PDB file of C-alpha atoms in Angstrom:
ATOM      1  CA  UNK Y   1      81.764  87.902  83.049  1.00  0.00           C
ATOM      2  CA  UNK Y   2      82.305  84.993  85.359  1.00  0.00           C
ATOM      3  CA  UNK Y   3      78.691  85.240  86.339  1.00  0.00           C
ATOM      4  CA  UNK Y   4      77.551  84.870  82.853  1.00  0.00           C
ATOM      5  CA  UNK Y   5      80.099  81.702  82.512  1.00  0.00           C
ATOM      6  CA  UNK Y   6      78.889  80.239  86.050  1.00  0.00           C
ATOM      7  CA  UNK Y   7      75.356  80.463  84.642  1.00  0.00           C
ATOM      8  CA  UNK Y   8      75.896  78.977  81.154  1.00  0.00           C
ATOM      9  CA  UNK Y   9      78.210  76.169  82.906  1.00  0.00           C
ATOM     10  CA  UNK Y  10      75.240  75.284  85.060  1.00  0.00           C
ATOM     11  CA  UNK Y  11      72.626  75.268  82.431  1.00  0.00           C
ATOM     12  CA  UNK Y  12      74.599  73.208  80.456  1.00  0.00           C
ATOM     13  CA  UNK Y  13      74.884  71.122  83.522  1.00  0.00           C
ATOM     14  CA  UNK Y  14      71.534  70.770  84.328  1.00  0.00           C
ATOM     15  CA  UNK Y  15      70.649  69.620  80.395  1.00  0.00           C
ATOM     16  CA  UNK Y  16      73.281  66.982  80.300  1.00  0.00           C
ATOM     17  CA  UNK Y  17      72.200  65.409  83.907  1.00  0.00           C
ATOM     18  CA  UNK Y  18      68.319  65.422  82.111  1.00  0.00           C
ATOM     19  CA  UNK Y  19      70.221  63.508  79.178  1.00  0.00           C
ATOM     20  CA  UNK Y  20      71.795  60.920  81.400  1.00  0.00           C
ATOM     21  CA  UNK Y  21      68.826  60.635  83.837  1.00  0.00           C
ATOM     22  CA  UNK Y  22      66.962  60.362  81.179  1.00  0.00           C
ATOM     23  CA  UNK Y  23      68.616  58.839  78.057  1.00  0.00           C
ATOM     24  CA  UNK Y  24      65.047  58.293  76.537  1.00  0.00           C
ATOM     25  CA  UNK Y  25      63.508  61.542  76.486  1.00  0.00           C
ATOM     26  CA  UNK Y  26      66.420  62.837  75.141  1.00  0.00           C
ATOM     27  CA  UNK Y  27      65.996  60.159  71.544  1.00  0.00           C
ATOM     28  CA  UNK Y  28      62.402  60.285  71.825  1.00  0.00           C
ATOM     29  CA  UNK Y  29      60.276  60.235  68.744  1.00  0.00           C
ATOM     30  CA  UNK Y  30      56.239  59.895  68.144  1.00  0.00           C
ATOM     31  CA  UNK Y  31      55.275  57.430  66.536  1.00  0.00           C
ATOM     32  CA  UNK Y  32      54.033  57.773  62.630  1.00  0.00           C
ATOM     33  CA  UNK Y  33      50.478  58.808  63.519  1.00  0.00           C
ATOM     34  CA  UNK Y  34      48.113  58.654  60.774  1.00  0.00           C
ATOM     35  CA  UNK Y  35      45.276  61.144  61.520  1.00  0.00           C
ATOM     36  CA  UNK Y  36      43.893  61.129  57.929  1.00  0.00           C
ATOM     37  CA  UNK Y  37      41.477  58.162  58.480  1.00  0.00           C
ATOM     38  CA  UNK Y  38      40.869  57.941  61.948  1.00  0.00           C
ATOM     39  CA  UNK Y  39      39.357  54.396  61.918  1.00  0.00           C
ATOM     40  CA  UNK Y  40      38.882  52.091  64.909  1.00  0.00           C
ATOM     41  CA  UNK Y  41      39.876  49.083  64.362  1.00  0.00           C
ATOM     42  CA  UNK Y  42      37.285  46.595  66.015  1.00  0.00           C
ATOM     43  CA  UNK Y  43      40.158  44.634  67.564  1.00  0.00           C
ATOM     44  CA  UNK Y  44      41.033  47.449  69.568  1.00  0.00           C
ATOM     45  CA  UNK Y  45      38.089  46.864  71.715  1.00  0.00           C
ATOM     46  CA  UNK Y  46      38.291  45.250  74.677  1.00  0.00           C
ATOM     47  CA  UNK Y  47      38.393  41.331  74.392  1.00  0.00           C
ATOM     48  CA  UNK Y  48      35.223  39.649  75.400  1.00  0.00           C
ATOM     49  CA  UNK Y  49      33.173  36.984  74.115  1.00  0.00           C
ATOM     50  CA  UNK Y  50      30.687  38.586  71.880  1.00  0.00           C
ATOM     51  CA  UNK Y  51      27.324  36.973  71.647  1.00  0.00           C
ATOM     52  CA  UNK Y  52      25.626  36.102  68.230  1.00  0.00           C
ATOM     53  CA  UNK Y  53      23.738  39.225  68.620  1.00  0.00           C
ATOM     54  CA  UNK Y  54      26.732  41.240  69.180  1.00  0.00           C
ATOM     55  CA  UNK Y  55      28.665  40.049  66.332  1.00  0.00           C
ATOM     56  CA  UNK Y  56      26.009  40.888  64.307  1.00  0.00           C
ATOM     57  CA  UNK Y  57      25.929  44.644  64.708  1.00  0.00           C
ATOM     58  CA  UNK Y  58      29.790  44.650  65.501  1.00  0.00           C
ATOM     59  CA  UNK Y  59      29.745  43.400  61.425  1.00  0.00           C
ATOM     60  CA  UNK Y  60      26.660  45.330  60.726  1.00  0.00           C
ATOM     61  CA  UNK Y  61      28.454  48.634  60.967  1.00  0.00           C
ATOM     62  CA  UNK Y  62      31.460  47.301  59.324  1.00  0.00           C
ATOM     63  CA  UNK Y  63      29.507  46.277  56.478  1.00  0.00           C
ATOM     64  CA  UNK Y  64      27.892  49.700  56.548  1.00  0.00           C
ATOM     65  CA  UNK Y  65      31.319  51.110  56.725  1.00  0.00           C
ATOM     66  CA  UNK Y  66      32.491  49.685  53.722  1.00  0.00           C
ATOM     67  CA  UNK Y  67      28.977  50.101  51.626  1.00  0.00           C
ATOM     68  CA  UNK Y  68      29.967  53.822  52.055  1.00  0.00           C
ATOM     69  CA  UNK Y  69      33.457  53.740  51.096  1.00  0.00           C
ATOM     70  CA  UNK Y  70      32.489  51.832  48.135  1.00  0.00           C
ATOM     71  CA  UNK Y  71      29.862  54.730  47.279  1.00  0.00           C
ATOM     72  CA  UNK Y  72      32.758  57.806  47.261  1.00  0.00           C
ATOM     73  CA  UNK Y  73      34.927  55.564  45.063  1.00  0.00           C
ATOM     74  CA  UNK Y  74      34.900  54.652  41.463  1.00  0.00           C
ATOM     75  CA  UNK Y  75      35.454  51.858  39.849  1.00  0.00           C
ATOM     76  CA  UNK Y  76      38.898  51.579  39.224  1.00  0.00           C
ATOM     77  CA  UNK Y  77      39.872  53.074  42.875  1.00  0.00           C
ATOM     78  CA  UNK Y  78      37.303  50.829  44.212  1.00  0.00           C
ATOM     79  CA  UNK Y  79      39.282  47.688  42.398  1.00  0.00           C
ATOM     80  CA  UNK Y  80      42.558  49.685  43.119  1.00  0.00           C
ATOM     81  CA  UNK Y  81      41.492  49.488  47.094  1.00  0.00           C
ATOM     82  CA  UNK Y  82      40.575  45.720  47.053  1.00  0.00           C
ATOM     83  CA  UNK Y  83      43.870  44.724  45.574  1.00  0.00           C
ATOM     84  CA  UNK Y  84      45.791  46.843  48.044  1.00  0.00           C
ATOM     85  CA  UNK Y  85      43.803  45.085  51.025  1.00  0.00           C
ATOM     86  CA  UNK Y  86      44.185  41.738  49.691  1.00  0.00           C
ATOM     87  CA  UNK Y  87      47.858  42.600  49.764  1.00  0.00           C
ATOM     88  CA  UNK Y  88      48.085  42.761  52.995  1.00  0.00           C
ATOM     89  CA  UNK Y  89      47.595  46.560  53.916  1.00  0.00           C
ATOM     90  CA  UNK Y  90      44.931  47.846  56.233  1.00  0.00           C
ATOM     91  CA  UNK Y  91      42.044  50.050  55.454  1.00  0.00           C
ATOM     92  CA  UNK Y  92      43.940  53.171  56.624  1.00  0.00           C
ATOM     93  CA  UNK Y  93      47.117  52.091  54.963  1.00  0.00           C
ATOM     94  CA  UNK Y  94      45.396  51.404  51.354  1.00  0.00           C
ATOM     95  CA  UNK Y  95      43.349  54.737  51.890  1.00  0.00           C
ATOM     96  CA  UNK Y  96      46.285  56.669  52.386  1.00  0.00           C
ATOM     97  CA  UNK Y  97      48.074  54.733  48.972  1.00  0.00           C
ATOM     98  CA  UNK Y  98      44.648  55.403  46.984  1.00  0.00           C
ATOM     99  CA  UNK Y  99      44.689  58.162  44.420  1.00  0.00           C
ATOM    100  CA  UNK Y 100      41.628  60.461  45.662  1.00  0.00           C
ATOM    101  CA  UNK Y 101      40.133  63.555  44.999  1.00  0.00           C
ATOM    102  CA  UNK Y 102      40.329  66.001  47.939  1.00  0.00           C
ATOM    103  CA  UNK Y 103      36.675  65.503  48.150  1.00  0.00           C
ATOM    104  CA  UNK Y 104      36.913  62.224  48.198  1.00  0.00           C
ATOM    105  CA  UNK Y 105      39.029  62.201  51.016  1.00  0.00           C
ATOM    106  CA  UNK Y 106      36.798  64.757  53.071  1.00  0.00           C
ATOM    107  CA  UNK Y 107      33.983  62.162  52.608  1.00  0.00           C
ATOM    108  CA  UNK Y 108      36.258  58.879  53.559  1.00  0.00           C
ATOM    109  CA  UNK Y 109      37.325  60.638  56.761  1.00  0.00           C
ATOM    110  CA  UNK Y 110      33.812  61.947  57.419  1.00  0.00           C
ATOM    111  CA  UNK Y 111      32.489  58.344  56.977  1.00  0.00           C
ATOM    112  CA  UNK Y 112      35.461  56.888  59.531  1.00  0.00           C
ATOM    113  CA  UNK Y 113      34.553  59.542  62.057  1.00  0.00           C
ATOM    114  CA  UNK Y 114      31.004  58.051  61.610  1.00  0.00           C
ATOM    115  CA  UNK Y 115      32.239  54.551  61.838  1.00  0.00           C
ATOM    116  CA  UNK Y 116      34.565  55.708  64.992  1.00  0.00           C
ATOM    117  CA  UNK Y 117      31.401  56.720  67.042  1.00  0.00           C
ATOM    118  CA  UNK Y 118      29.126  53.350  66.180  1.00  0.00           C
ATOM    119  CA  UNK Y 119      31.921  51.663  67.033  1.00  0.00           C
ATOM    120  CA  UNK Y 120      32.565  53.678  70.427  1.00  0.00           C
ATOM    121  CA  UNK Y 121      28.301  53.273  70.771  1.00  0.00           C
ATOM    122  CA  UNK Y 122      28.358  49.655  70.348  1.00  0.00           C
ATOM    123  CA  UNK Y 123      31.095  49.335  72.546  1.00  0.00           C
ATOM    124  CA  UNK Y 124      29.560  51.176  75.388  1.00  0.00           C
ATOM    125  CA  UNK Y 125      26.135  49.257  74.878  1.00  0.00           C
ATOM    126  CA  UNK Y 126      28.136  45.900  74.716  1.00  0.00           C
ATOM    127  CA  UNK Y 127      29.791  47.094  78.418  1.00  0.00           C
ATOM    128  CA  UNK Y 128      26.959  47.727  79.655  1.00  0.00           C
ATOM    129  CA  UNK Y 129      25.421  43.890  79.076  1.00  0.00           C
ATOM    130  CA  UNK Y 130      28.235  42.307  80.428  1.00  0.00           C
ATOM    131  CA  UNK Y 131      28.276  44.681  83.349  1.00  0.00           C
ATOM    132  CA  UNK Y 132      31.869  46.102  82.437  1.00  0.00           C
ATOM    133  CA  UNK Y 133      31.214  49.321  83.375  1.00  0.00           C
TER     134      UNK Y 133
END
């Protein structure tokens, strides 16, 4: 019996030193990932002074982006969307607030995995002028 105690003491021990060490594992909590439109955002590459060219196809593919977007959507969702941007949310953020079919939704997070690897392309090909790399 007193072994049983000695062990259960300890492990309870060794959990509240891991709380105190470390107070922030303990309260830890991820951070609202949103994995239905996993868009790049351009800003997220690094910054460097893009030349003319570069800006070009950086909006190119953006423009591209959106052309395709616009294509899955109606009308009304497609007016629906530009309000919601205009109000201040993100692409991701008015995506997840439109009213989509399922299909829909399959082909908006298709075209943003698309959109994802231009954007990872470009960036690699604009690294590799500047000599990043």
């Amino acid at each position: 019996m007193s072994i049983k105690f000695s062990i259960n003491l300890l492990f309870l021990t060794i959990i509240a030193l891991f709380i105190w060490v470390f107070p922030g594992i303990a309260t830890a909590a991820p951070d609202k990932l949103d994995t239905n439109y996993p868009f790049i955002i351009a800003q997220t590459m690094p910054e460097i002074s893009l030349t003319p060219q570069q800006s070009q196809q950086l909006q190119a593919v953006n423009q591209g982006r959106s052309k395709q977007i616009k294509a899955v959507l109606d009308s009304s969702q497609r007016q629906e969307l530009s309000h919601k941007l205009r109000a201040g949310d993100n692409l991701n953020q008015a995506l997840d607030k439109l009213k989509m079919q399922p299909e829909q939704r399959e082909m908006v997070k298709a075209i943003g995995q698309v959109y994802n690897l231009k954007l990872k392309a470009l960036e690699s090909k604009f690294s590799g002028q500047l000599g990043l790399k």
